[in-house]
Amino acid sequence: MKYTHRLRLLQDTRIRGAKLVCQIQQTILDKMRTAAIVAGTAAVAVVGTPLLIGALGFSSAGVAAGTAAAKMMSAAAIANGGGVAAGSVVATLQSIGAVGLSTAGSAVVGTVGGAAGYLTKKILGK
């Protein structure tokens, strides 16, 4: 084998190796971006859910008059014959508004938020 041929083979091998390293680095960066998006959306969901529920009018002082929460509570009471059923959506939202999310609730909301972030990344492809 001539020297120039060996040199060309060596250069080709180095180029292929460099391309492989770049592909591996790109894959690692993509995985890191995905992890950051999932963690970020999970954190936003856990922090944002109680804030959103409070903005609807559910609070530790009860349901605020003239809010979406008051309308929901009124509709639930009418549908239930005068009271709000324990375990209903309105009762659950009021509980979260009063004391925040439980540990299990935070885990569920965080999981759903993270999954939403992951699916959004996969759908958008970036």
mmCIF file of C-alpha atoms in Angstrom:
data_model
loop_
_atom_site.group_PDB
_atom_site.id
_atom_site.type_symbol
_atom_site.label_atom_id
_atom_site.label_comp_id
_atom_site.label_asym_id
_atom_site.label_seq_id
_atom_site.Cartn_x
_atom_site.Cartn_y
_atom_site.Cartn_z
ATOM 1 C CA MET A 1 0.000 0.000 0.000
ATOM 2 C CA LYS A 2 1.370 3.370 -0.930
ATOM 3 C CA TYR A 3 1.964 6.053 1.649
ATOM 4 C CA THR A 4 -0.596 8.440 0.107
ATOM 5 C CA HIS A 5 -3.239 5.708 0.092
ATOM 6 C CA ARG A 6 -2.573 4.958 3.783
ATOM 7 C CA LEU A 7 -2.720 8.653 4.577
ATOM 8 C CA ARG A 8 -6.069 8.983 2.766
ATOM 9 C CA LEU A 9 -7.464 5.977 4.674
ATOM 10 C CA LEU A 10 -6.294 7.484 7.957
ATOM 11 C CA GLN A 11 -7.883 10.838 7.104
ATOM 12 C CA ASP A 12 -11.164 9.143 6.105
ATOM 13 C CA THR A 13 -11.174 7.237 9.398
ATOM 14 C CA ARG A 14 -10.591 10.430 11.360
ATOM 15 C CA ILE A 15 -13.396 12.214 9.484
ATOM 16 C CA ARG A 16 -15.821 9.348 10.135
ATOM 17 C CA GLY A 17 -14.800 9.332 13.801
ATOM 18 C CA ALA A 18 -15.314 13.080 14.085
ATOM 19 C CA LYS A 19 -18.744 12.798 12.454
ATOM 20 C CA LEU A 20 -19.682 10.029 14.880
ATOM 21 C CA VAL A 21 -18.561 12.129 17.848
ATOM 22 C CA CYS A 22 -20.686 15.048 16.568
ATOM 23 C CA GLN A 23 -23.709 12.762 16.204
ATOM 24 C CA ILE A 24 -23.243 11.439 19.734
ATOM 25 C CA GLN A 25 -22.877 14.969 21.108
ATOM 26 C CA GLN A 26 -26.025 16.059 19.264
ATOM 27 C CA THR A 27 -27.955 13.094 20.693
ATOM 28 C CA ILE A 28 -26.789 13.925 24.215
ATOM 29 C CA LEU A 29 -27.759 17.589 23.781
ATOM 30 C CA ASP A 30 -31.188 16.573 22.486
ATOM 31 C CA LYS A 31 -31.724 14.317 25.510
ATOM 32 C CA MET A 32 -30.643 17.144 27.837
ATOM 33 C CA ARG A 33 -33.049 19.579 26.130
ATOM 34 C CA THR A 34 -35.879 17.076 26.507
ATOM 35 C CA ALA A 35 -35.086 16.570 30.200
ATOM 36 C CA ALA A 36 -35.000 20.336 30.766
ATOM 37 C CA ILE A 37 -38.352 20.810 29.011
ATOM 38 C CA VAL A 38 -39.979 17.990 30.989
ATOM 39 C CA ALA A 39 -38.605 19.277 34.314
ATOM 40 C CA GLY A 40 -39.570 22.848 33.490
ATOM 41 C CA THR A 41 -43.136 22.071 32.476
ATOM 42 C CA ALA A 42 -43.565 19.829 35.522
ATOM 43 C CA ALA A 43 -42.371 22.628 37.818
ATOM 44 C CA VAL A 44 -44.624 25.191 36.125
ATOM 45 C CA ALA A 45 -47.586 22.838 36.504
ATOM 46 C CA VAL A 46 -46.949 22.223 40.212
ATOM 47 C CA VAL A 47 -46.491 25.927 40.967
ATOM 48 C CA GLY A 48 -49.073 27.225 38.496
ATOM 49 C CA THR A 49 -51.991 24.946 39.352
ATOM 50 C CA PRO A 50 -52.665 26.378 42.835
ATOM 51 C CA LEU A 51 -52.177 29.893 41.456
ATOM 52 C CA LEU A 52 -54.702 29.254 38.693
ATOM 53 C CA ILE A 53 -57.183 27.739 41.137
ATOM 54 C CA GLY A 54 -56.774 30.791 43.366
ATOM 55 C CA ALA A 55 -57.318 33.080 40.375
ATOM 56 C CA LEU A 56 -60.611 31.276 39.692
ATOM 57 C CA GLY A 57 -61.782 32.338 43.160
ATOM 58 C CA PHE A 58 -61.067 29.316 45.363
ATOM 59 C CA SER A 59 -59.176 30.449 48.465
ATOM 60 C CA SER A 60 -58.492 29.646 52.096
ATOM 61 C CA ALA A 61 -61.254 32.109 53.016
ATOM 62 C CA GLY A 62 -63.746 30.213 50.859
ATOM 63 C CA VAL A 63 -65.183 30.900 47.437
ATOM 64 C CA ALA A 64 -64.929 34.557 46.437
ATOM 65 C CA ALA A 65 -68.196 36.189 45.365
ATOM 66 C CA GLY A 66 -68.660 37.010 41.676
ATOM 67 C CA THR A 67 -65.893 34.716 40.453
ATOM 68 C CA ALA A 68 -65.839 31.669 38.234
ATOM 69 C CA ALA A 69 -65.565 29.606 41.428
ATOM 70 C CA ALA A 70 -68.814 31.100 42.716
ATOM 71 C CA LYS A 71 -70.587 30.276 39.449
ATOM 72 C CA MET A 72 -69.230 26.723 39.552
ATOM 73 C CA MET A 73 -70.293 26.289 43.167
ATOM 74 C CA SER A 74 -73.768 27.644 42.424
ATOM 75 C CA ALA A 75 -74.210 25.296 39.463
ATOM 76 C CA ALA A 76 -72.966 22.324 41.502
ATOM 77 C CA ALA A 77 -75.318 23.165 44.382
ATOM 78 C CA ILE A 78 -78.327 23.521 42.078
ATOM 79 C CA ALA A 79 -77.509 20.252 40.327
ATOM 80 C CA ASN A 80 -77.060 18.484 43.657
ATOM 81 C CA GLY A 81 -80.220 19.717 45.325
ATOM 82 C CA GLY A 82 -78.763 22.538 47.426
ATOM 83 C CA GLY A 83 -75.318 21.374 48.497
ATOM 84 C CA VAL A 84 -71.957 20.636 46.950
ATOM 85 C CA ALA A 85 -71.136 16.940 47.016
ATOM 86 C CA ALA A 86 -68.007 15.875 48.841
ATOM 87 C CA GLY A 87 -65.339 14.761 46.383
ATOM 88 C CA SER A 88 -66.864 16.725 43.502
ATOM 89 C CA VAL A 89 -64.737 18.875 41.225
ATOM 90 C CA VAL A 90 -65.826 22.040 43.043
ATOM 91 C CA ALA A 91 -65.067 20.521 46.449
ATOM 92 C CA THR A 92 -61.665 19.337 45.263
ATOM 93 C CA LEU A 93 -60.808 22.730 43.780
ATOM 94 C CA GLN A 94 -61.881 24.455 47.008
ATOM 95 C CA SER A 95 -59.699 22.091 48.998
ATOM 96 C CA ILE A 96 -56.702 22.901 46.791
ATOM 97 C CA GLY A 97 -57.510 26.617 47.026
ATOM 98 C CA ALA A 98 -57.655 26.393 50.815
ATOM 99 C CA VAL A 99 -54.577 24.296 51.607
ATOM 100 C CA GLY A 100 -52.720 23.781 48.321
ATOM 101 C CA LEU A 101 -51.783 20.545 46.634
ATOM 102 C CA SER A 102 -51.025 17.451 48.695
ATOM 103 C CA THR A 103 -47.831 15.540 48.044
ATOM 104 C CA ALA A 104 -49.737 13.037 45.916
ATOM 105 C CA GLY A 105 -51.522 15.871 44.136
ATOM 106 C CA SER A 106 -48.210 17.566 43.378
ATOM 107 C CA ALA A 107 -46.855 14.295 42.019
ATOM 108 C CA VAL A 108 -49.863 13.839 39.741
ATOM 109 C CA VAL A 109 -49.864 17.446 38.516
ATOM 110 C CA GLY A 110 -46.088 17.356 37.981
ATOM 111 C CA THR A 111 -46.313 14.094 36.045
ATOM 112 C CA VAL A 112 -49.079 15.408 33.825
ATOM 113 C CA GLY A 113 -47.190 18.680 33.289
ATOM 114 C CA GLY A 114 -43.980 16.837 32.428
ATOM 115 C CA ALA A 115 -45.806 14.528 30.046
ATOM 116 C CA ALA A 116 -47.418 17.521 28.361
ATOM 117 C CA GLY A 117 -43.993 19.111 27.921
ATOM 118 C CA TYR A 118 -42.553 15.905 26.482
ATOM 119 C CA LEU A 119 -45.426 15.458 24.033
ATOM 120 C CA THR A 120 -45.224 19.099 22.993
ATOM 121 C CA LYS A 121 -41.508 18.723 22.282
ATOM 122 C CA LYS A 122 -42.102 15.566 20.252
ATOM 123 C CA ILE A 123 -44.951 17.143 18.273
ATOM 124 C CA LEU A 124 -43.044 20.357 17.553
ATOM 125 C CA GLY A 125 -39.859 18.414 16.919
ATOM 126 C CA LYS A 126 -37.473 20.897 18.504
#
